[in-house]
Amino acid sequence: MFEARLTEGSLLKKIIEAIKDLVQEANVDCSEEGLTMQAMDASHVSLCSLNMRHGGFDHYRCDRSISLGLNLANLGKILKCAGNDDVVTLKAEDEPDTLTLMFESPNQERISDFELKLMDIETEHLGIPNEEYKCTISMPSGEFQRIVRDLAVIGETCIITCTKEGVKFSVSGDLGNGNVTVRQSSAADGDEKDQVKIQMEEPVTLNFALRYLGFFTKATPLGSTVKLHMSPDVPIVVEYPIDGIGSISYFLAPKIDE
Amino acid sequence: AMQQKRLDSFFKPS
Protein backbone atom coordinates (compact mmCIF):
# COMPACT_ATOMS: atom_id res chain seq x y z
CA MET A 1 0.00 0.00 0.00
CA PHE A 2 1.22 3.44 -0.97
CA GLU A 3 -0.43 6.61 0.29
CA ALA A 4 0.88 10.16 0.20
CA ARG A 5 -1.03 13.25 1.23
CA LEU A 6 -0.08 16.82 0.41
CA THR A 7 -2.06 19.64 1.99
CA GLU A 8 -0.59 22.00 -0.55
CA GLY A 9 -1.88 20.06 -3.54
CA SER A 10 -1.02 22.87 -5.95
CA LEU A 11 2.63 21.88 -5.43
CA LEU A 12 2.00 18.68 -7.35
CA LYS A 13 0.39 20.64 -10.19
CA LYS A 14 3.43 22.91 -10.38
CA ILE A 15 5.83 19.95 -10.36
CA ILE A 16 4.07 18.24 -13.26
CA GLU A 17 3.91 21.55 -15.18
CA ALA A 18 7.68 21.81 -14.66
CA ILE A 19 8.38 18.41 -16.19
CA LYS A 20 5.74 17.54 -18.77
CA ASP A 21 7.06 19.62 -21.67
CA LEU A 22 10.49 18.02 -21.37
CA VAL A 23 9.55 14.43 -20.55
CA GLN A 24 6.42 12.65 -21.79
CA GLU A 25 6.62 9.44 -19.76
CA ALA A 26 8.45 8.65 -16.55
CA ASN A 27 8.66 6.14 -13.73
CA VAL A 28 8.10 7.65 -10.30
CA ASP A 29 9.75 5.45 -7.70
CA CYS A 30 8.07 5.32 -4.31
CA SER A 31 9.93 4.00 -1.29
CA GLU A 32 9.97 4.50 2.48
CA GLU A 33 12.21 7.53 1.95
CA GLY A 34 9.85 9.30 -0.42
CA LEU A 35 9.31 9.82 -4.15
CA THR A 36 12.05 10.06 -6.75
CA MET A 37 11.96 10.33 -10.50
CA GLN A 38 14.72 10.44 -13.07
CA ALA A 39 13.90 10.89 -16.74
CA MET A 40 15.68 12.04 -19.88
CA ASP A 41 14.13 14.00 -22.73
CA ALA A 42 13.63 12.15 -26.02
CA SER A 43 16.96 13.32 -27.48
CA HIS A 44 18.95 12.34 -24.34
CA VAL A 45 20.45 15.81 -24.05
CA SER A 46 18.88 16.69 -20.72
CA LEU A 47 17.63 14.91 -17.64
CA CYS A 48 15.15 15.82 -14.95
CA SER A 49 15.53 14.51 -11.43
CA LEU A 50 12.80 14.95 -8.81
CA ASN A 51 13.20 14.25 -5.14
CA MET A 52 10.37 14.52 -2.59
CA ARG A 53 11.24 13.40 0.93
CA HIS A 54 8.61 11.48 2.91
CA GLY A 55 8.84 14.06 5.71
CA GLY A 56 7.59 16.77 3.38
CA PHE A 57 4.21 15.06 3.05
CA ASP A 58 1.47 15.48 5.63
CA HIS A 59 0.95 11.75 5.61
CA TYR A 60 3.19 9.21 3.92
CA ARG A 61 3.04 5.45 3.87
CA CYS A 62 4.86 3.08 1.55
CA ASP A 63 4.88 -0.56 2.64
CA ARG A 64 6.71 -1.83 -0.41
CA SER A 65 8.83 0.02 -2.96
CA ILE A 66 6.87 0.49 -6.17
CA SER A 67 7.35 2.20 -9.49
CA LEU A 68 4.55 4.21 -11.06
CA GLY A 69 4.80 4.42 -14.86
CA LEU A 70 3.16 7.72 -15.67
CA ASN A 71 2.16 9.56 -18.80
CA LEU A 72 2.83 13.06 -17.49
CA ALA A 73 0.50 14.85 -19.90
CA ASN A 74 -2.37 12.62 -18.72
CA LEU A 75 -1.44 13.15 -15.08
CA GLY A 76 -1.43 16.89 -15.80
CA LYS A 77 -4.97 16.63 -17.22
CA ILE A 78 -6.23 14.95 -14.05
CA LEU A 79 -4.43 17.42 -11.78
CA LYS A 80 -6.21 20.24 -13.65
CA CYS A 81 -9.39 18.88 -12.03
CA ALA A 82 -8.01 19.75 -8.58
CA GLY A 83 -8.67 23.15 -7.09
CA ASN A 84 -5.64 25.24 -6.23
CA ASP A 85 -6.42 25.00 -2.50
CA ASP A 86 -7.27 21.30 -2.57
CA VAL A 87 -5.55 18.68 -0.48
CA VAL A 88 -4.25 15.97 -2.81
CA THR A 89 -3.80 12.33 -1.82
CA LEU A 90 -2.07 9.76 -4.03
CA LYS A 91 -2.82 6.07 -3.52
CA ALA A 92 -1.66 2.84 -5.14
CA GLU A 93 -1.68 -0.88 -4.39
CA ASP A 94 1.52 -2.91 -4.01
CA GLU A 95 1.36 -4.08 -7.63
CA PRO A 96 -0.55 -1.21 -9.16
CA ASP A 97 -2.28 -0.89 -12.53
CA THR A 98 -3.64 2.52 -11.62
CA LEU A 99 -2.83 5.52 -9.48
CA THR A 100 -5.72 6.96 -7.47
CA LEU A 101 -5.79 10.71 -6.92
CA MET A 102 -8.14 12.16 -4.35
CA PHE A 103 -8.86 15.90 -4.14
CA GLU A 104 -10.48 17.48 -1.09
CA SER A 105 -11.54 21.11 -0.93
CA PRO A 106 -10.32 22.98 2.19
CA ASN A 107 -13.75 22.86 3.87
CA GLN A 108 -14.31 19.22 2.87
CA GLU A 109 -17.43 20.17 0.91
CA ARG A 110 -16.16 18.65 -2.30
CA ILE A 111 -14.29 15.39 -2.57
CA SER A 112 -13.34 13.89 -5.91
CA ASP A 113 -11.31 10.90 -6.95
CA PHE A 114 -9.73 9.94 -10.23
CA GLU A 115 -7.87 6.88 -11.43
CA LEU A 116 -5.01 7.19 -13.85
CA LYS A 117 -3.93 4.12 -15.80
CA LEU A 118 -0.26 3.26 -15.31
CA MET A 119 2.12 2.20 -18.05
CA ASP A 120 5.12 -0.11 -18.36
CA ILE A 121 7.96 2.23 -19.19
CA GLU A 122 11.40 0.95 -20.09
CA THR A 123 13.89 3.59 -19.05
CA GLU A 124 17.60 3.86 -18.83
CA HIS A 125 18.68 5.01 -15.39
CA LEU A 126 21.87 7.04 -15.42
CA GLY A 127 24.31 6.99 -12.54
CA ILE A 128 25.09 10.58 -11.65
CA PRO A 129 28.20 10.96 -9.51
CA ASN A 130 27.92 13.21 -6.48
CA GLU A 131 30.37 15.78 -7.64
CA GLU A 132 31.84 18.97 -6.27
CA TYR A 133 31.28 21.70 -8.82
CA LYS A 134 33.79 24.48 -9.50
CA CYS A 135 31.07 27.14 -9.52
CA THR A 136 27.75 27.31 -7.74
CA ILE A 137 25.52 30.30 -8.40
CA SER A 138 22.43 31.00 -6.37
CA MET A 139 20.08 33.59 -7.85
CA PRO A 140 16.40 34.58 -7.92
CA SER A 141 14.54 32.07 -10.11
CA GLY A 142 12.51 34.86 -11.75
CA GLU A 143 15.69 36.63 -12.80
CA PHE A 144 17.06 33.46 -14.39
CA GLN A 145 13.76 32.91 -16.22
CA ARG A 146 13.82 36.45 -17.57
CA ILE A 147 17.40 36.15 -18.83
CA VAL A 148 16.70 32.84 -20.60
CA ARG A 149 13.51 34.21 -22.16
CA ASP A 150 15.16 37.44 -23.32
CA LEU A 151 18.25 35.79 -24.81
CA ALA A 152 16.23 33.08 -26.61
CA VAL A 153 14.77 35.83 -28.81
CA ILE A 154 18.26 36.58 -30.16
CA GLY A 155 19.89 33.19 -30.61
CA GLU A 156 19.94 29.47 -29.88
CA THR A 157 23.04 29.10 -27.73
CA CYS A 158 23.90 30.80 -24.47
CA ILE A 159 27.46 31.15 -23.23
CA ILE A 160 27.49 31.17 -19.44
CA THR A 161 30.64 32.55 -17.86
CA CYS A 162 31.05 32.50 -14.10
CA THR A 163 33.74 34.51 -12.36
CA LYS A 164 34.02 35.81 -8.79
CA GLU A 165 32.46 39.12 -9.80
CA GLY A 166 29.40 37.75 -11.49
CA VAL A 167 27.76 35.55 -14.07
CA LYS A 168 27.60 36.59 -17.70
CA PHE A 169 25.01 35.16 -20.09
CA SER A 170 25.87 35.84 -23.74
CA VAL A 171 24.06 35.12 -26.97
CA SER A 172 24.60 35.89 -30.64
CA GLY A 173 22.32 35.45 -33.62
CA ASP A 174 21.44 36.78 -37.06
CA LEU A 175 20.11 40.08 -35.74
CA GLY A 176 23.06 40.81 -33.45
CA ASN A 177 24.18 39.80 -30.00
CA GLY A 178 23.60 40.46 -26.32
CA ASN A 179 25.01 40.00 -22.84
CA VAL A 180 23.41 40.04 -19.42
CA THR A 181 25.67 40.11 -16.38
CA VAL A 182 24.34 39.56 -12.89
CA ARG A 183 26.73 40.61 -10.17
CA GLN A 184 27.20 39.07 -6.79
CA SER A 185 25.08 40.90 -4.20
CA SER A 186 26.75 42.62 -1.30
CA ALA A 187 25.67 41.40 2.13
CA ALA A 188 23.63 44.56 2.69
CA ASP A 189 21.41 44.05 -0.38
CA GLY A 190 17.90 43.30 0.87
CA ASP A 191 16.20 39.93 1.12
CA GLU A 192 18.07 36.64 1.14
CA LYS A 193 15.88 35.31 -1.69
CA ASP A 194 16.71 38.28 -3.96
CA GLN A 195 20.44 37.76 -3.63
CA VAL A 196 22.96 36.53 -6.15
CA LYS A 197 25.62 34.40 -4.46
CA ILE A 198 28.61 32.86 -6.16
CA GLN A 199 30.84 30.15 -4.75
CA MET A 200 33.77 29.66 -7.06
CA GLU A 201 36.96 27.62 -7.08
CA GLU A 202 37.88 28.50 -10.66
CA PRO A 203 36.13 30.43 -13.44
CA VAL A 204 33.98 28.33 -15.80
CA THR A 205 32.66 29.05 -19.30
CA LEU A 206 30.18 26.70 -20.96
CA ASN A 207 27.74 26.76 -23.90
CA PHE A 208 24.13 25.62 -23.60
CA ALA A 209 21.04 25.37 -25.80
CA LEU A 210 18.57 28.06 -24.70
CA ARG A 211 15.66 25.86 -25.77
CA TYR A 212 16.39 23.42 -22.93
CA LEU A 213 17.14 26.14 -20.37
CA GLY A 214 13.70 27.47 -21.30
CA PHE A 215 12.10 24.11 -20.48
CA PHE A 216 13.82 24.14 -17.07
CA THR A 217 12.42 27.56 -16.18
CA LYS A 218 8.92 26.03 -16.13
CA ALA A 219 9.93 25.16 -12.54
CA THR A 220 10.11 28.86 -11.58
CA PRO A 221 6.76 28.83 -9.66
CA LEU A 222 8.20 26.15 -7.33
CA GLY A 223 10.51 28.51 -5.49
CA SER A 224 12.15 31.89 -5.30
CA THR A 225 15.69 30.61 -5.81
CA VAL A 226 17.52 28.65 -8.47
CA LYS A 227 21.03 27.21 -8.17
CA LEU A 228 23.33 26.68 -11.14
CA HIS A 229 26.20 24.21 -10.65
CA MET A 230 28.97 24.21 -13.25
CA SER A 231 32.38 22.65 -13.85
CA PRO A 232 34.43 22.69 -17.06
CA ASP A 233 33.26 20.29 -19.81
CA VAL A 234 30.45 18.63 -17.85
CA PRO A 235 26.64 19.06 -17.79
CA ILE A 236 25.23 22.04 -15.89
CA VAL A 237 22.83 21.34 -13.03
CA VAL A 238 19.91 23.74 -12.73
CA GLU A 239 18.44 23.06 -9.29
CA TYR A 240 15.16 24.38 -7.91
CA PRO A 241 14.83 23.69 -4.19
CA ILE A 242 11.23 23.02 -3.13
CA ASP A 243 10.70 24.41 0.36
CA GLY A 244 10.48 21.74 3.02
CA ILE A 245 10.12 18.75 0.72
CA GLY A 246 12.97 18.35 -1.76
CA SER A 247 14.05 19.60 -5.12
CA ILE A 248 13.82 19.32 -8.85
CA SER A 249 17.13 19.33 -10.73
CA TYR A 250 17.77 19.46 -14.45
CA PHE A 251 21.02 18.32 -16.07
CA LEU A 252 21.95 19.64 -19.50
CA ALA A 253 24.87 18.49 -21.62
CA PRO A 254 26.98 21.37 -22.97
CA LYS A 255 27.59 22.27 -26.58
CA ILE A 256 31.26 21.76 -27.34
CA ASP A 257 33.34 23.31 -30.10
CA GLU A 258 34.92 20.46 -32.03
CA ALA B 1 30.94 24.29 -35.26
CA MET B 2 29.36 23.78 -31.85
CA GLN B 3 28.14 20.29 -31.24
CA GLN B 4 25.41 19.39 -28.79
CA LYS B 5 26.68 16.59 -26.56
CA ARG B 6 24.40 13.89 -25.20
CA LEU B 7 24.15 13.10 -21.50
CA ASP B 8 25.09 9.48 -22.14
CA SER B 9 28.62 10.61 -22.93
CA PHE B 10 28.98 11.97 -19.38
CA PHE B 11 26.91 9.60 -17.24
CA LYS B 12 26.86 5.83 -17.49
CA PRO B 13 23.73 3.71 -17.10
CA SER B 14 23.47 2.40 -13.54
CSV table of C-alpha atoms in Angstrom, one decimal:
chain,number,residue,atom,x,y,z
A,1,MET,CA,0.0,0.0,0.0
A,2,PHE,CA,1.2,3.4,-1.0
A,3,GLU,CA,-0.4,6.6,0.3
A,4,ALA,CA,0.9,10.2,0.2
A,5,ARG,CA,-1.0,13.2,1.2
A,6,LEU,CA,-0.1,16.8,0.4
A,7,THR,CA,-2.1,19.6,2.0
A,8,GLU,CA,-0.6,22.0,-0.6
A,9,GLY,CA,-1.9,20.1,-3.5
A,10,SER,CA,-1.0,22.9,-5.9
A,11,LEU,CA,2.6,21.9,-5.4
A,12,LEU,CA,2.0,18.7,-7.3
A,13,LYS,CA,0.4,20.6,-10.2
A,14,LYS,CA,3.4,22.9,-10.4
A,15,ILE,CA,5.8,20.0,-10.4
A,16,ILE,CA,4.1,18.2,-13.3
A,17,GLU,CA,3.9,21.5,-15.2
A,18,ALA,CA,7.7,21.8,-14.7
A,19,ILE,CA,8.4,18.4,-16.2
A,20,LYS,CA,5.7,17.5,-18.8
A,21,ASP,CA,7.1,19.6,-21.7
A,22,LEU,CA,10.5,18.0,-21.4
A,23,VAL,CA,9.5,14.4,-20.5
A,24,GLN,CA,6.4,12.6,-21.8
A,25,GLU,CA,6.6,9.4,-19.8
A,26,ALA,CA,8.5,8.6,-16.6
A,27,ASN,CA,8.7,6.1,-13.7
A,28,VAL,CA,8.1,7.6,-10.3
A,29,ASP,CA,9.8,5.4,-7.7
A,30,CYS,CA,8.1,5.3,-4.3
A,31,SER,CA,9.9,4.0,-1.3
A,32,GLU,CA,10.0,4.5,2.5
A,33,GLU,CA,12.2,7.5,2.0
A,34,GLY,CA,9.9,9.3,-0.4
A,35,LEU,CA,9.3,9.8,-4.2
A,36,THR,CA,12.0,10.1,-6.7
A,37,MET,CA,12.0,10.3,-10.5
A,38,GLN,CA,14.7,10.4,-13.1
A,39,ALA,CA,13.9,10.9,-16.7
A,40,MET,CA,15.7,12.0,-19.9
A,41,ASP,CA,14.1,14.0,-22.7
A,42,ALA,CA,13.6,12.1,-26.0
A,43,SER,CA,17.0,13.3,-27.5
A,44,HIS,CA,18.9,12.3,-24.3
A,45,VAL,CA,20.5,15.8,-24.0
A,46,SER,CA,18.9,16.7,-20.7
A,47,LEU,CA,17.6,14.9,-17.6
A,48,CYS,CA,15.1,15.8,-14.9
A,49,SER,CA,15.5,14.5,-11.4
A,50,LEU,CA,12.8,14.9,-8.8
A,51,ASN,CA,13.2,14.2,-5.1
A,52,MET,CA,10.4,14.5,-2.6
A,53,ARG,CA,11.2,13.4,0.9
A,54,HIS,CA,8.6,11.5,2.9
A,55,GLY,CA,8.8,14.1,5.7
A,56,GLY,CA,7.6,16.8,3.4
A,57,PHE,CA,4.2,15.1,3.0
A,58,ASP,CA,1.5,15.5,5.6
A,59,HIS,CA,1.0,11.8,5.6
A,60,TYR,CA,3.2,9.2,3.9
A,61,ARG,CA,3.0,5.4,3.9
A,62,CYS,CA,4.9,3.1,1.5
A,63,ASP,CA,4.9,-0.6,2.6
A,64,ARG,CA,6.7,-1.8,-0.4
A,65,SER,CA,8.8,0.0,-3.0
A,66,ILE,CA,6.9,0.5,-6.2
A,67,SER,CA,7.4,2.2,-9.5
A,68,LEU,CA,4.5,4.2,-11.1
A,69,GLY,CA,4.8,4.4,-14.9
A,70,LEU,CA,3.2,7.7,-15.7
A,71,ASN,CA,2.2,9.6,-18.8
A,72,LEU,CA,2.8,13.1,-17.5
A,73,ALA,CA,0.5,14.9,-19.9
A,74,ASN,CA,-2.4,12.6,-18.7
A,75,LEU,CA,-1.4,13.1,-15.1
A,76,GLY,CA,-1.4,16.9,-15.8
A,77,LYS,CA,-5.0,16.6,-17.2
A,78,ILE,CA,-6.2,14.9,-14.1
A,79,LEU,CA,-4.4,17.4,-11.8
A,80,LYS,CA,-6.2,20.2,-13.6
A,81,CYS,CA,-9.4,18.9,-12.0
A,82,ALA,CA,-8.0,19.7,-8.6
A,83,GLY,CA,-8.7,23.2,-7.1
A,84,ASN,CA,-5.6,25.2,-6.2
A,85,ASP,CA,-6.4,25.0,-2.5
A,86,ASP,CA,-7.3,21.3,-2.6
A,87,VAL,CA,-5.5,18.7,-0.5
A,88,VAL,CA,-4.2,16.0,-2.8
A,89,THR,CA,-3.8,12.3,-1.8
A,90,LEU,CA,-2.1,9.8,-4.0
A,91,LYS,CA,-2.8,6.1,-3.5
A,92,ALA,CA,-1.7,2.8,-5.1
A,93,GLU,CA,-1.7,-0.9,-4.4
A,94,ASP,CA,1.5,-2.9,-4.0
A,95,GLU,CA,1.4,-4.1,-7.6
A,96,PRO,CA,-0.6,-1.2,-9.2
A,97,ASP,CA,-2.3,-0.9,-12.5
A,98,THR,CA,-3.6,2.5,-11.6
A,99,LEU,CA,-2.8,5.5,-9.5
A,100,THR,CA,-5.7,7.0,-7.5
A,101,LEU,CA,-5.8,10.7,-6.9
A,102,MET,CA,-8.1,12.2,-4.3
A,103,PHE,CA,-8.9,15.9,-4.1
A,104,GLU,CA,-10.5,17.5,-1.1
A,105,SER,CA,-11.5,21.1,-0.9
A,106,PRO,CA,-10.3,23.0,2.2
A,107,ASN,CA,-13.7,22.9,3.9
A,108,GLN,CA,-14.3,19.2,2.9
A,109,GLU,CA,-17.4,20.2,0.9
A,110,ARG,CA,-16.2,18.7,-2.3
A,111,ILE,CA,-14.3,15.4,-2.6
A,112,SER,CA,-13.3,13.9,-5.9
A,113,ASP,CA,-11.3,10.9,-6.9
A,114,PHE,CA,-9.7,9.9,-10.2
A,115,GLU,CA,-7.9,6.9,-11.4
A,116,LEU,CA,-5.0,7.2,-13.9
A,117,LYS,CA,-3.9,4.1,-15.8
A,118,LEU,CA,-0.3,3.3,-15.3
A,119,MET,CA,2.1,2.2,-18.0
A,120,ASP,CA,5.1,-0.1,-18.4
A,121,ILE,CA,8.0,2.2,-19.2
A,122,GLU,CA,11.4,1.0,-20.1
A,123,THR,CA,13.9,3.6,-19.0
A,124,GLU,CA,17.6,3.9,-18.8
A,125,HIS,CA,18.7,5.0,-15.4
A,126,LEU,CA,21.9,7.0,-15.4
A,127,GLY,CA,24.3,7.0,-12.5
A,128,ILE,CA,25.1,10.6,-11.7
A,129,PRO,CA,28.2,11.0,-9.5
A,130,ASN,CA,27.9,13.2,-6.5
A,131,GLU,CA,30.4,15.8,-7.6
A,132,GLU,CA,31.8,19.0,-6.3
A,133,TYR,CA,31.3,21.7,-8.8
A,134,LYS,CA,33.8,24.5,-9.5
A,135,CYS,CA,31.1,27.1,-9.5
A,136,THR,CA,27.7,27.3,-7.7
A,137,ILE,CA,25.5,30.3,-8.4
A,138,SER,CA,22.4,31.0,-6.4
A,139,MET,CA,20.1,33.6,-7.8
A,140,PRO,CA,16.4,34.6,-7.9
A,141,SER,CA,14.5,32.1,-10.1
A,142,GLY,CA,12.5,34.9,-11.7
A,143,GLU,CA,15.7,36.6,-12.8
A,144,PHE,CA,17.1,33.5,-14.4
A,145,GLN,CA,13.8,32.9,-16.2
A,146,ARG,CA,13.8,36.5,-17.6
A,147,ILE,CA,17.4,36.1,-18.8
A,148,VAL,CA,16.7,32.8,-20.6
A,149,ARG,CA,13.5,34.2,-22.2
A,150,ASP,CA,15.2,37.4,-23.3
A,151,LEU,CA,18.2,35.8,-24.8
A,152,ALA,CA,16.2,33.1,-26.6
A,153,VAL,CA,14.8,35.8,-28.8
A,154,ILE,CA,18.3,36.6,-30.2
A,155,GLY,CA,19.9,33.2,-30.6
A,156,GLU,CA,19.9,29.5,-29.9
A,157,THR,CA,23.0,29.1,-27.7
A,158,CYS,CA,23.9,30.8,-24.5
A,159,ILE,CA,27.5,31.1,-23.2
A,160,ILE,CA,27.5,31.2,-19.4
A,161,THR,CA,30.6,32.5,-17.9
A,162,CYS,CA,31.1,32.5,-14.1
A,163,THR,CA,33.7,34.5,-12.4
A,164,LYS,CA,34.0,35.8,-8.8
A,165,GLU,CA,32.5,39.1,-9.8
A,166,GLY,CA,29.4,37.8,-11.5
A,167,VAL,CA,27.8,35.5,-14.1
A,168,LYS,CA,27.6,36.6,-17.7
A,169,PHE,CA,25.0,35.2,-20.1
A,170,SER,CA,25.9,35.8,-23.7
A,171,VAL,CA,24.1,35.1,-27.0
A,172,SER,CA,24.6,35.9,-30.6
A,173,GLY,CA,22.3,35.5,-33.6
A,174,ASP,CA,21.4,36.8,-37.1
A,175,LEU,CA,20.1,40.1,-35.7
A,176,GLY,CA,23.1,40.8,-33.4
A,177,ASN,CA,24.2,39.8,-30.0
A,178,GLY,CA,23.6,40.5,-26.3
A,179,ASN,CA,25.0,40.0,-22.8
A,180,VAL,CA,23.4,40.0,-19.4
A,181,THR,CA,25.7,40.1,-16.4
A,182,VAL,CA,24.3,39.6,-12.9
A,183,ARG,CA,26.7,40.6,-10.2
A,184,GLN,CA,27.2,39.1,-6.8
A,185,SER,CA,25.1,40.9,-4.2
A,186,SER,CA,26.7,42.6,-1.3
A,187,ALA,CA,25.7,41.4,2.1
A,188,ALA,CA,23.6,44.6,2.7
A,189,ASP,CA,21.4,44.0,-0.4
A,190,GLY,CA,17.9,43.3,0.9
A,191,ASP,CA,16.2,39.9,1.1
A,192,GLU,CA,18.1,36.6,1.1
A,193,LYS,CA,15.9,35.3,-1.7
A,194,ASP,CA,16.7,38.3,-4.0
A,195,GLN,CA,20.4,37.8,-3.6
A,196,VAL,CA,23.0,36.5,-6.1
A,197,LYS,CA,25.6,34.4,-4.5
A,198,ILE,CA,28.6,32.9,-6.2
A,199,GLN,CA,30.8,30.2,-4.7
A,200,MET,CA,33.8,29.7,-7.1
A,201,GLU,CA,37.0,27.6,-7.1
A,202,GLU,CA,37.9,28.5,-10.7
A,203,PRO,CA,36.1,30.4,-13.4
A,204,VAL,CA,34.0,28.3,-15.8
A,205,THR,CA,32.7,29.1,-19.3
A,206,LEU,CA,30.2,26.7,-21.0
A,207,ASN,CA,27.7,26.8,-23.9
A,208,PHE,CA,24.1,25.6,-23.6
A,209,ALA,CA,21.0,25.4,-25.8
A,210,LEU,CA,18.6,28.1,-24.7
A,211,ARG,CA,15.7,25.9,-25.8
A,212,TYR,CA,16.4,23.4,-22.9
A,213,LEU,CA,17.1,26.1,-20.4
A,214,GLY,CA,13.7,27.5,-21.3
A,215,PHE,CA,12.1,24.1,-20.5
A,216,PHE,CA,13.8,24.1,-17.1
A,217,THR,CA,12.4,27.6,-16.2
A,218,LYS,CA,8.9,26.0,-16.1
A,219,ALA,CA,9.9,25.2,-12.5
A,220,THR,CA,10.1,28.9,-11.6
A,221,PRO,CA,6.8,28.8,-9.7
A,222,LEU,CA,8.2,26.2,-7.3
A,223,GLY,CA,10.5,28.5,-5.5
A,224,SER,CA,12.2,31.9,-5.3
A,225,THR,CA,15.7,30.6,-5.8
A,226,VAL,CA,17.5,28.6,-8.5
A,227,LYS,CA,21.0,27.2,-8.2
A,228,LEU,CA,23.3,26.7,-11.1
A,229,HIS,CA,26.2,24.2,-10.7
A,230,MET,CA,29.0,24.2,-13.3
A,231,SER,CA,32.4,22.6,-13.8
A,232,PRO,CA,34.4,22.7,-17.1
A,233,ASP,CA,33.3,20.3,-19.8
A,234,VAL,CA,30.4,18.6,-17.9
A,235,PRO,CA,26.6,19.1,-17.8
A,236,ILE,CA,25.2,22.0,-15.9
A,237,VAL,CA,22.8,21.3,-13.0
A,238,VAL,CA,19.9,23.7,-12.7
A,239,GLU,CA,18.4,23.1,-9.3
A,240,TYR,CA,15.2,24.4,-7.9
A,241,PRO,CA,14.8,23.7,-4.2
A,242,ILE,CA,11.2,23.0,-3.1
A,243,ASP,CA,10.7,24.4,0.4
A,244,GLY,CA,10.5,21.7,3.0
A,245,ILE,CA,10.1,18.7,0.7
A,246,GLY,CA,13.0,18.3,-1.8
A,247,SER,CA,14.1,19.6,-5.1
A,248,ILE,CA,13.8,19.3,-8.9
A,249,SER,CA,17.1,19.3,-10.7
A,250,TYR,CA,17.8,19.5,-14.4
A,251,PHE,CA,21.0,18.3,-16.1
A,252,LEU,CA,21.9,19.6,-19.5
A,253,ALA,CA,24.9,18.5,-21.6
A,254,PRO,CA,27.0,21.4,-23.0
A,255,LYS,CA,27.6,22.3,-26.6
A,256,ILE,CA,31.3,21.8,-27.3
A,257,ASP,CA,33.3,23.3,-30.1
A,258,GLU,CA,34.9,20.5,-32.0
B,1,ALA,CA,30.9,24.3,-35.3
B,2,MET,CA,29.4,23.8,-31.9
B,3,GLN,CA,28.1,20.3,-31.2
B,4,GLN,CA,25.4,19.4,-28.8
B,5,LYS,CA,26.7,16.6,-26.6
B,6,ARG,CA,24.4,13.9,-25.2
B,7,LEU,CA,24.1,13.1,-21.5
B,8,ASP,CA,25.1,9.5,-22.1
B,9,SER,CA,28.6,10.6,-22.9
B,10,PHE,CA,29.0,12.0,-19.4
B,11,PHE,CA,26.9,9.6,-17.2
B,12,LYS,CA,26.9,5.8,-17.5
B,13,PRO,CA,23.7,3.7,-17.1
B,14,SER,CA,23.5,2.4,-13.5
